[in-house]
Coordinates of C-alpha atoms in Angstrom, one line a residue:
M101 CA 79.1 120.8 143.7
S102 CA 78.1 119.9 146.8
D103 CA 74.4 121.6 146.2
P104 CA 72.7 119.4 148.6
I105 CA 70.0 116.5 146.6
P106 CA 66.5 115.9 148.1
I107 CA 66.1 112.5 148.7
G108 CA 62.8 111.1 150.1
N109 CA 58.9 110.7 149.7
D110 CA 58.7 114.1 151.6
T111 CA 60.3 116.3 149.2
L112 CA 57.5 117.1 147.1
G113 CA 58.4 120.2 144.0
W114 CA 61.7 120.7 146.2
P115 CA 64.1 121.8 143.4
L116 CA 66.8 119.2 141.8
P117 CA 69.6 120.2 143.0
V118 CA 68.4 123.1 145.7
V119 CA 69.7 125.9 143.7
L120 CA 67.5 128.7 142.0
H121 CA 68.1 127.7 138.4
A122 CA 67.5 123.8 139.1
I123 CA 66.4 122.1 135.7
T124 CA 64.3 119.8 137.9
V125 CA 62.3 118.9 140.2
S126 CA 61.6 116.4 142.8
I127 CA 58.3 114.0 142.4
P128 CA 59.4 111.6 144.7
T129 CA 56.0 109.2 144.4
W130 CA 54.1 107.7 141.8
S131 CA 50.5 109.0 142.9
N132 CA 52.9 112.4 143.2
N133 CA 53.5 112.3 139.2
V134 CA 49.8 111.8 138.8
G135 CA 48.4 114.2 141.0
Y136 CA 50.8 116.5 138.6
L137 CA 49.6 115.4 135.5
T138 CA 46.4 116.0 135.9
H139 CA 46.7 119.5 138.3
Q140 CA 45.5 118.1 141.7
T141 CA 46.0 121.9 143.3
P142 CA 48.1 120.6 146.7
I143 CA 50.5 119.2 144.3
V144 CA 50.4 122.0 142.1
D145 CA 50.9 124.0 144.6
A146 CA 53.5 122.4 146.2
M147 CA 55.7 122.6 142.6
S148 CA 58.6 125.6 144.1
T149 CA 60.1 125.0 140.5
G150 CA 59.4 122.5 137.1
Y151 CA 61.4 121.7 134.2
P152 CA 62.2 124.6 132.0
R153 CA 60.2 123.6 129.5
F154 CA 57.2 122.2 131.4
F155 CA 56.9 124.6 133.9
I156 CA 56.9 128.4 134.4
H157 CA 59.8 129.6 136.6
R158 CA 58.7 131.9 139.1
S159 CA 61.2 134.7 137.8
I160 CA 60.2 134.2 134.5
Q161 CA 56.2 134.6 135.6
K162 CA 56.9 137.5 137.5
L163 CA 58.0 139.1 134.4
A164 CA 55.2 138.1 132.8
D165 CA 52.9 139.3 135.1
I166 CA 54.5 142.7 135.0
S167 CA 54.0 142.6 131.2
Q168 CA 50.5 141.3 131.3
E169 CA 49.5 143.9 133.9
R170 CA 51.0 146.8 131.2
F171 CA 50.2 145.6 128.0
G172 CA 47.4 142.6 128.4
L173 CA 44.1 143.1 127.4
S174 CA 40.6 141.7 129.3
G175 CA 40.9 138.0 128.4
E176 CA 44.3 137.8 127.4
L177 CA 47.9 135.8 128.9
C178 CA 50.8 135.8 127.7
L179 CA 54.4 134.0 127.5
L180 CA 57.3 135.9 126.8
C181 CA 60.4 135.0 124.3
P182 CA 63.9 136.8 123.8
T183 CA 63.5 138.3 119.9
Q184 CA 61.0 139.2 117.5
R185 CA 62.2 136.3 115.5
T186 CA 61.1 133.6 118.0
A187 CA 58.0 135.7 119.0
D188 CA 56.9 135.4 114.8
Y189 CA 57.6 131.2 114.9
G190 CA 55.1 131.8 118.5
K191 CA 52.6 133.4 116.9
E192 CA 52.4 131.2 113.7
F193 CA 52.6 128.3 115.5
I194 CA 50.1 129.4 118.5
H195 CA 47.8 130.8 115.0
N196 CA 47.9 127.8 113.8
Q197 CA 47.8 125.1 116.3
A198 CA 44.6 127.0 117.5
L199 CA 42.9 127.2 113.9
L200 CA 43.0 123.5 114.2
A201 CA 41.9 122.7 117.8
G202 CA 38.9 125.8 117.2
K203 CA 39.8 127.9 119.6
P204 CA 40.7 131.4 119.5
S205 CA 43.5 132.3 117.3
D206 CA 44.7 136.1 117.0
V207 CA 47.8 136.1 118.3
R208 CA 50.0 139.7 118.8
I209 CA 53.3 140.9 119.6
V210 CA 54.0 143.2 122.0
H211 CA 57.8 144.6 122.1
Y212 CA 58.2 145.8 125.5
A213 CA 61.7 147.6 125.9
I214 CA 62.8 147.6 129.5
H215 CA 64.2 150.4 131.4
P216 CA 65.2 151.2 134.6
M217 CA 62.7 152.3 137.0
A218 CA 64.4 153.9 139.7
D219 CA 67.5 155.5 139.8
S220 CA 69.1 152.8 141.4
A221 CA 68.7 150.7 139.1
P222 CA 71.6 149.2 137.0
P223 CA 72.1 150.9 134.4
H224 CA 71.4 148.9 131.6
S225 CA 67.9 148.1 129.5
A226 CA 66.5 144.6 128.5
E227 CA 63.7 143.8 126.1
V228 CA 61.4 140.9 125.7
F229 CA 58.4 140.1 123.1
A230 CA 55.6 139.1 124.7
L231 CA 53.1 136.7 122.6
F232 CA 49.4 137.7 123.8
F233 CA 46.7 135.4 122.9
H234 CA 42.7 134.6 124.6
A235 CA 43.0 132.6 127.4
D236 CA 41.7 129.7 125.9
T237 CA 44.6 129.2 123.6
Y238 CA 46.5 128.6 126.9
K239 CA 47.1 125.9 126.4
I240 CA 48.1 125.3 122.7
A241 CA 50.5 128.4 123.8
R242 CA 52.4 126.5 126.6
E243 CA 52.6 123.4 123.9
F244 CA 55.1 126.1 121.6
W245 CA 56.7 126.7 125.1
Q246 CA 57.0 122.8 125.7
N247 CA 57.7 121.6 122.1
C248 CA 59.9 124.5 120.5
G249 CA 62.0 125.4 123.9
L250 CA 62.1 129.1 122.1
G251 CA 60.9 130.8 125.7
V252 CA 63.2 133.4 128.2
S253 CA 65.2 131.7 129.8
S254 CA 65.4 132.2 134.2
R255 CA 68.2 134.1 134.3
Y256 CA 67.4 136.3 131.5
A257 CA 63.9 136.8 133.0
E258 CA 66.2 137.6 136.1
H259 CA 67.5 140.2 134.4
C260 CA 64.9 142.3 133.3
L261 CA 63.3 141.7 136.2
S262 CA 66.9 143.4 138.0
V263 CA 66.6 146.2 135.3
L264 CA 62.9 147.0 136.2
G265 CA 64.8 147.8 139.9
I266 CA 62.3 144.8 141.2
P267 CA 63.6 144.1 144.9
G268 CA 66.0 141.3 145.3
F269 CA 67.2 141.0 141.6
P270 CA 69.2 139.4 140.1
R271 CA 70.8 138.2 143.5
V272 CA 67.8 136.4 144.8
Q273 CA 68.6 134.0 147.8
I274 CA 68.1 130.4 147.7
S275 CA 66.4 130.6 151.3
E276 CA 64.1 134.0 150.5
F277 CA 63.0 131.5 147.2
L278 CA 62.7 128.3 149.8
R279 CA 60.2 130.7 151.8
A280 CA 58.2 132.1 149.4
C281 CA 57.3 128.6 148.0
G282 CA 56.5 127.5 151.4
K283 CA 59.7 125.0 151.8
S284 CA 61.9 125.5 155.1
A285 CA 65.0 127.2 153.7
S286 CA 67.0 125.7 157.1
R287 CA 66.2 122.1 155.7
T288 CA 68.7 119.8 155.6
F289 CA 69.1 116.5 153.3
E290 CA 70.8 113.0 154.8
T291 CA 71.7 110.8 152.2
D292 CA 74.1 107.9 151.3
L293 CA 74.3 108.8 147.6
I294 CA 76.8 111.7 147.7
P295 CA 77.6 112.5 144.0
K296 CA 81.6 112.3 143.4
P297 CA 83.3 115.2 143.7
L298 CA 85.3 115.9 140.9
D299 CA 88.5 118.0 139.5
A300 CA 87.1 120.3 137.9
S301 CA 87.7 124.0 138.2
E302 CA 84.7 126.6 139.4
L303 CA 86.3 129.5 138.5
L304 CA 84.1 131.4 135.9
L305 CA 85.0 132.8 132.1
T306 CA 84.0 136.2 132.5
T307 CA 82.1 136.9 129.6
G308 CA 80.1 135.2 127.8
A309 CA 81.7 135.2 124.7
D310 CA 84.4 133.2 126.1
A311 CA 82.3 130.9 127.1
K312 CA 80.6 130.5 123.8
A313 CA 84.0 130.3 122.0
A314 CA 85.3 127.8 125.2
L315 CA 82.3 125.4 124.5
R316 CA 81.8 125.5 120.8
Q317 CA 86.4 124.1 120.5
R318 CA 85.4 121.6 123.7
I319 CA 82.6 119.8 121.4
A320 CA 84.0 119.7 118.2
S321 CA 87.2 118.2 120.0
F322 CA 85.0 115.6 120.6
F323 CA 84.2 114.5 117.4
V324 CA 88.0 114.9 116.5
H325 CA 89.8 111.4 117.1
D326 CA 92.8 111.4 113.8
E327 CA 94.5 114.8 114.3
S328 CA 96.5 113.2 111.2
P329 CA 96.2 116.3 108.2
A330 CA 95.0 114.0 105.8
S331 CA 91.4 114.0 108.8
A332 CA 92.0 117.9 109.0
R333 CA 89.5 118.7 106.2
T334 CA 87.0 116.6 107.4
N335 CA 87.3 117.1 111.0
V336 CA 84.8 119.6 112.6
S337 CA 85.7 122.5 113.9
E338 CA 84.2 124.8 116.2
D339 CA 82.9 126.8 113.0
D340 CA 80.8 123.7 112.7
V341 CA 79.1 124.2 115.9
F342 CA 76.2 126.6 116.5
L343 CA 74.7 126.5 120.3
F344 CA 71.0 126.7 121.2
P345 CA 69.2 128.2 124.8
C346 CA 68.0 124.3 125.0
G347 CA 68.2 121.1 123.1
M348 CA 64.7 121.0 121.7
S349 CA 65.3 125.0 120.3
A350 CA 68.1 123.0 118.7
L351 CA 66.0 120.8 117.0
W352 CA 63.6 123.3 116.0
N353 CA 66.0 125.6 114.1
A354 CA 67.7 122.0 112.5
H355 CA 64.4 121.8 111.5
Q356 CA 63.8 124.9 110.3
L357 CA 67.0 125.1 108.5
L358 CA 66.1 122.0 106.5
L359 CA 62.8 123.5 105.3
A360 CA 64.1 126.8 104.0
S361 CA 67.1 125.3 102.1
R362 CA 65.6 122.0 100.8
P363 CA 63.0 121.0 98.6
P364 CA 59.4 121.2 100.9
G365 CA 59.1 117.3 101.9
K366 CA 57.2 115.2 104.9
S367 CA 60.4 113.9 107.2
V368 CA 60.5 110.2 108.7
V369 CA 60.9 110.0 112.3
F370 CA 62.4 106.6 112.7
G371 CA 62.6 104.6 115.9
F372 CA 60.5 105.7 119.0
P373 CA 61.9 109.1 120.2
Y374 CA 61.6 111.4 123.1
T375 CA 58.1 112.7 123.2
D376 CA 58.1 116.7 121.8
T377 CA 60.9 115.0 118.3
L378 CA 57.8 114.1 117.3
K379 CA 55.8 116.4 118.3
I380 CA 58.1 119.9 116.2
I381 CA 58.2 117.5 113.0
E382 CA 54.1 117.1 113.2
K383 CA 53.4 120.5 114.0
S384 CA 55.9 122.1 111.8
G385 CA 56.2 121.8 108.1
P386 CA 54.3 119.2 105.4
G387 CA 54.2 116.7 108.5
A388 CA 56.3 113.5 109.9
I389 CA 56.0 110.1 108.4
F390 CA 56.4 107.7 112.0
Y391 CA 58.0 104.9 111.9
G392 CA 58.0 103.9 115.9
H393 CA 59.5 100.1 116.1
G394 CA 62.5 101.2 114.3
R395 CA 63.2 97.7 112.6
D396 CA 65.0 96.7 109.7
C397 CA 61.5 95.1 108.4
D398 CA 60.5 99.0 108.4
I399 CA 63.7 100.2 106.6
D400 CA 62.5 97.5 103.9
D401 CA 58.6 99.4 104.3
L402 CA 60.9 102.5 103.6
D403 CA 62.8 101.8 100.9
E404 CA 59.9 101.2 99.2
L405 CA 57.6 104.2 100.2
L406 CA 60.8 106.2 98.9
A407 CA 61.1 104.6 95.3
R408 CA 57.3 104.8 94.6
N409 CA 57.4 108.7 95.6
V410 CA 60.7 108.7 93.5
A411 CA 58.5 107.3 90.6
E412 CA 55.7 109.7 90.9
N413 CA 57.6 112.7 91.3
P414 CA 61.3 112.0 90.2
S415 CA 62.5 116.0 90.0
T416 CA 62.1 116.2 94.0
P417 CA 63.8 114.4 96.6
P418 CA 60.8 111.8 97.9
I419 CA 61.1 113.1 101.8
L420 CA 63.4 116.3 103.4
A421 CA 65.0 114.7 106.1
L422 CA 65.3 111.2 108.7
Y423 CA 65.2 112.5 112.4
T424 CA 66.7 109.2 114.6
E425 CA 68.1 108.9 117.9
C426 CA 71.1 106.9 118.9
P427 CA 70.2 105.2 121.2
S428 CA 66.5 106.3 121.7
N429 CA 65.0 107.6 124.6
P430 CA 63.0 105.6 126.8
R431 CA 63.8 102.1 124.8
L432 CA 67.5 102.3 124.7
C433 CA 67.5 100.9 121.1
S434 CA 70.2 101.5 118.9
V435 CA 68.4 101.7 114.7
N436 CA 70.3 100.2 111.6
I437 CA 72.2 103.2 110.8
P438 CA 74.3 102.1 108.2
R439 CA 71.6 101.0 106.0
L440 CA 69.4 104.6 107.0
R441 CA 72.3 106.5 105.3
A442 CA 72.4 104.3 102.6
L443 CA 68.9 105.0 101.6
A444 CA 69.8 109.4 101.9
D445 CA 72.7 108.9 100.0
K446 CA 70.0 106.9 97.2
Y447 CA 67.0 109.2 97.8
D448 CA 69.4 112.8 98.2
F449 CA 67.5 113.2 102.1
L450 CA 69.1 114.8 105.3
I451 CA 69.8 112.9 108.2
V452 CA 69.8 114.2 111.6
I453 CA 70.5 112.6 114.6
D454 CA 69.8 113.3 118.2
E455 CA 72.9 111.9 120.5
T456 CA 71.9 112.8 123.7
V457 CA 71.3 109.9 125.1
G458 CA 74.6 108.1 124.0
T459 CA 76.6 110.9 124.2
F460 CA 79.6 112.6 122.7
A461 CA 81.8 110.5 124.9
N462 CA 79.9 106.9 123.7
V463 CA 79.1 107.2 120.2
D464 CA 80.7 108.7 117.0
V465 CA 77.7 109.1 114.7
L466 CA 79.9 111.2 112.2
P467 CA 80.0 108.9 109.5
Y468 CA 75.9 108.7 109.3
A469 CA 74.5 111.8 110.1
D470 CA 74.3 115.3 108.8
I471 CA 73.4 117.2 111.1
I472 CA 73.7 115.6 114.5
M473 CA 72.0 117.0 117.6
T474 CA 72.4 117.4 121.2
S475 CA 70.5 118.4 124.5
L476 CA 74.0 120.0 126.8
S477 CA 71.1 120.4 129.5
K478 CA 71.7 116.7 130.3
Y479 CA 75.4 114.9 130.4
V480 CA 77.2 117.4 128.6
G481 CA 76.5 120.0 131.7
G482 CA 76.0 117.3 133.9
H483 CA 75.0 119.5 137.1
A484 CA 71.5 120.3 136.0
T485 CA 71.7 123.9 136.9
A486 CA 71.7 125.1 133.4
L487 CA 70.0 124.5 130.0
G488 CA 71.9 124.4 126.9
G489 CA 72.0 123.2 122.9
S490 CA 74.2 122.1 120.2
L491 CA 73.5 121.6 116.0
V492 CA 76.7 120.1 114.7
I493 CA 77.0 120.1 110.8
N494 CA 78.6 117.7 109.2
P495 CA 81.7 118.0 107.3
R496 CA 82.0 114.7 105.9
M497 CA 78.3 115.2 104.3
R498 CA 77.9 116.3 101.0
H499 CA 75.1 119.2 101.7
H500 CA 77.4 120.9 104.6
A501 CA 78.8 124.2 102.6
L502 CA 74.6 124.4 101.8
L503 CA 73.4 124.0 105.7
K504 CA 76.5 125.6 107.1
E505 CA 76.1 128.9 104.7
H506 CA 72.7 129.2 105.8
L507 CA 72.6 128.5 109.1
T508 CA 75.4 131.3 109.2
S509 CA 73.9 133.6 107.1
T510 CA 70.4 133.5 109.5
F511 CA 71.7 132.5 112.8
E512 CA 70.2 134.3 115.7
D513 CA 72.2 134.0 118.9
T514 CA 69.4 133.4 121.9
Y515 CA 71.4 131.8 123.8
F516 CA 71.9 134.0 127.1
F517 CA 75.2 134.4 128.1
P518 CA 74.9 133.8 132.3
D519 CA 73.1 130.6 131.1
A520 CA 76.4 129.5 128.7
I521 CA 79.0 130.8 131.2
V522 CA 77.3 128.4 133.7
M523 CA 77.4 125.4 130.4
E524 CA 80.6 125.7 130.2
R525 CA 82.0 125.2 133.9
N526 CA 79.0 122.8 134.2
S527 CA 80.9 121.2 131.0
R528 CA 84.5 120.6 132.2
D529 CA 84.4 117.1 133.8
F530 CA 82.2 115.9 131.0
L531 CA 84.3 113.2 129.7
E532 CA 85.5 112.1 133.8
R533 CA 82.3 112.1 134.8
M534 CA 81.0 109.7 131.9
R535 CA 83.3 106.8 132.6
I536 CA 81.9 106.8 136.3
I537 CA 78.4 106.7 134.9
N538 CA 79.0 104.4 132.5
A539 CA 80.5 101.8 134.5
N540 CA 78.0 102.4 137.5
T541 CA 75.5 101.6 134.6
E542 CA 76.3 98.8 133.7
Y543 CA 77.3 97.4 137.0
I544 CA 73.6 97.7 138.0
C545 CA 71.8 97.3 134.6
D546 CA 73.7 93.4 134.5
F547 CA 72.5 92.8 138.5
L548 CA 69.2 94.3 137.3
R549 CA 68.7 91.8 134.2
M550 CA 69.5 88.9 136.4
H551 CA 66.8 89.4 138.3
S552 CA 64.4 89.7 135.2
T553 CA 62.4 87.6 133.6
E554 CA 64.3 88.5 130.0
G555 CA 67.4 87.2 132.0
G556 CA 66.4 84.1 133.1
T557 CA 64.2 84.0 136.1
S558 CA 60.9 83.0 136.1
E559 CA 58.0 84.8 138.2
S560 CA 57.7 81.7 140.2
E561 CA 61.3 82.5 141.6
G562 CA 60.2 85.8 142.4
A563 CA 61.2 88.3 139.3
V564 CA 59.0 91.3 139.0
I565 CA 61.0 92.7 136.3
K566 CA 60.5 91.8 133.0
R567 CA 63.3 93.2 130.7
V568 CA 66.0 95.9 131.2
W569 CA 66.4 98.4 128.2
Y570 CA 69.9 99.0 128.1
P571 CA 72.1 99.5 124.7
K572 CA 73.5 96.6 125.9
Y573 CA 71.1 94.3 125.4
M574 CA 68.6 96.6 123.3
T575 CA 69.8 95.9 119.4
P576 CA 73.3 95.6 120.5
E577 CA 74.6 94.9 117.0
N578 CA 73.7 98.5 116.2
Y579 CA 75.1 100.1 119.2
Q580 CA 78.2 98.6 118.4
I581 CA 78.9 100.5 114.9
C582 CA 78.4 103.1 116.6
R583 CA 80.3 103.0 119.2
R584 CA 83.4 105.4 119.8
R585 CA 86.4 103.7 118.4
L586 CA 90.2 104.8 118.3
P587 CA 91.6 106.1 115.1
T588 CA 92.8 102.1 114.5
G589 CA 89.4 101.1 114.5
E590 CA 89.7 99.6 117.9
L591 CA 86.3 100.2 120.3
D592 CA 88.0 103.3 122.4
Y593 CA 87.4 101.1 125.9
E594 CA 88.4 104.3 128.1
N595 CA 85.1 105.9 127.1
G596 CA 82.8 103.8 124.3
G597 CA 80.7 102.9 127.2
Y598 CA 76.9 101.5 126.9
G599 CA 75.8 104.8 128.9
G600 CA 73.7 106.3 131.8
L601 CA 70.4 105.6 131.0
F602 CA 67.7 102.4 131.1
S603 CA 64.7 101.5 132.2
L604 CA 62.7 98.9 133.2
T605 CA 59.5 97.4 132.6
F606 CA 57.7 95.1 135.3
T607 CA 55.3 92.1 135.5
S608 CA 52.3 94.5 136.9
M609 CA 51.7 98.1 137.3
K610 CA 52.0 97.2 141.0
A611 CA 55.3 96.2 141.3
S612 CA 56.3 99.4 138.9
C613 CA 54.7 101.7 141.6
A614 CA 56.3 99.9 144.5
F615 CA 59.9 100.0 143.4
Y616 CA 59.5 103.5 142.3
D617 CA 58.4 104.4 145.6
A618 CA 60.9 102.6 147.1
L619 CA 63.9 103.7 145.6
E620 CA 65.7 106.3 147.3
V621 CA 67.2 108.6 144.5
A622 CA 66.0 111.7 143.8
K623 CA 63.2 111.4 141.4
G624 CA 62.2 113.9 138.6
P625 CA 62.0 114.8 135.3
S626 CA 65.1 114.9 133.1
L627 CA 68.6 112.4 132.8
G628 CA 72.1 113.1 132.9
T629 CA 72.4 114.3 136.2
T630 CA 75.8 113.6 138.3
F631 CA 73.1 112.3 141.0
T632 CA 71.1 109.3 139.9
L633 CA 67.4 110.8 138.5
T634 CA 64.7 108.2 138.1
C635 CA 61.2 109.0 136.8
P636 CA 57.9 107.2 135.5
Y637 CA 58.5 108.0 132.3
T638 CA 55.8 107.6 130.3
L639 CA 53.4 108.9 132.4
L640 CA 55.4 111.8 132.3
G641 CA 55.6 112.0 128.3
H642 CA 52.3 110.1 127.1
Y643 CA 49.8 110.3 129.7
W644 CA 47.2 111.3 128.0
E645 CA 48.1 108.7 125.1
L646 CA 49.2 105.4 127.2
E647 CA 47.6 103.3 124.7
W648 CA 49.2 104.9 121.1
A649 CA 53.1 104.5 123.6
A650 CA 52.0 100.7 124.6
E651 CA 51.7 99.0 121.1
Y652 CA 55.3 101.0 120.6
G653 CA 56.6 99.0 124.1
V654 CA 56.5 102.0 126.2
E655 CA 54.2 100.7 128.7
E656 CA 52.1 102.6 131.3
G657 CA 54.7 101.3 133.8
L658 CA 58.1 102.0 132.4
V659 CA 60.6 103.3 134.9
R660 CA 63.2 104.8 133.5
V661 CA 66.5 105.5 135.6
S662 CA 69.8 107.3 135.0
I663 CA 73.0 106.9 137.1
G664 CA 74.9 109.5 138.4
T665 CA 78.4 109.3 140.1
E666 CA 78.0 107.8 143.0
D667 CA 79.2 105.0 144.6
R668 CA 78.4 102.2 142.8
E669 CA 77.9 99.3 146.1
V670 CA 75.5 102.4 147.8
L671 CA 73.7 102.5 144.6
L672 CA 73.5 98.2 144.1
R673 CA 72.0 98.5 147.7
A674 CA 69.4 101.7 146.9
V675 CA 67.7 99.4 144.1
D676 CA 68.0 96.0 145.5
N677 CA 65.8 97.3 148.2
A678 CA 63.4 98.7 146.0
L679 CA 63.6 95.7 144.3
R680 CA 62.4 93.9 147.6
A681 CA 59.7 96.4 147.7
A682 CA 58.7 95.7 144.1
K683 CA 58.3 91.5 144.9
T684 CA 56.0 91.9 148.0
A685 CA 54.2 94.6 146.7

């Protein structure tokens, strides 16, 4: 794909890439990020778009404004859900969290049946379910939107606007969109960092059903390493794969599945996870037990806790489930999953593993997970133009039949067909992309580690990097256990790499800021894109809890980098130039 990628410190607020439904946005300097997080008006006004769970896309906001005008009461605001059930979840979430916060807790749902407003409009209909709440509760309502990923997508909002006959929809031109956001539609972007074009068909499947079937089959195939008749019964099939509108929606639904199908109990979050994972588990159901370091000694403590719980109540599993990542985001550490699996079998709880960062291409957690969750928006989709998520119910595990039967009987497909069609197209070159990304990232990380204090260079010798957080160096013995292997048991060197994500911590905040500002790559939230993308992760994910995050090694100055498919020597020059800037800061 050849959509332009805005790179440079004068690209604040531009979509990455420059398309209408881009899922990330350029925030090119450290001070821009601080300004965005502290709601500085010039920074916020410059944003044409943003990561969809953190930013209300302009098409969605336009539809919300129409809903507000038609159904809203004085002092109310609204958010939009695609179905009655997702709206019910939202109502419960907002009501409960508002009560805890001492905010107005009344929430009402309005079913907006959308019909053409003019004879020229397309001859079809649509619907949304609007959550109305007091304006003082808006921040809590946005937590639901962000944490759970259950709101309408920008493509679905466009569809609704086209049914209403709003001029320009659904075929909004990117030039018109940019002009509406105060951006020059004629601007070009010059860069040597060009993602490698791969030979993947651009032809879209004609129906959403075909796209979803192809996507489920493709995901299932990533788990099949042995096609012998003896393995057929326990191989993942497309019937074990469930699709959702985004990764956090998949995680939310996994947690709801376990809460509904198993005895109630708290869940363990093991290792420092992506920010919204912990929040979902804490806010939904009985709550979370957090082992943020994810060490072997924490497994010892967990074993003791579970034994005490069983002694107190032997008739009920001591916890509902354990959630972990392979490897973790942003620390890129891997936990001792075989030991955790042994505890799960001993105490009868389930393990949910998020392998988004490791990817289907590099890790195989099938021997250890009851449920495997993935944000398809990242590496699988890769091109940053559509969201998606998946759950795989592991046929090798003893609770497979129970979980699959329950999810099948209650599953509500809210993945909008046009989003699925784009995701299916984007995912066709996934394995080929990952081979390039794996090689590029290892090359860059080996260079950076040589210049770090952990790699042997002292501060007196000019080192400004303390540590390169990358699976090759962080708990490598645990990562090796989960690396993808051939049926013979040997490592799959064609795939099975260390992934495309790493983080850097620096000897000073000045060095962190200087490195970030000088690194001439795309800068914004998200990861897994074909183009290299970096962000000050701790700022974006934990700005209001920096001290808490630092307790687990997630320092304020941490810079996270997702490497793309560009020429590795061009990438190396960009990284080297940023490193030089950090050394002179």
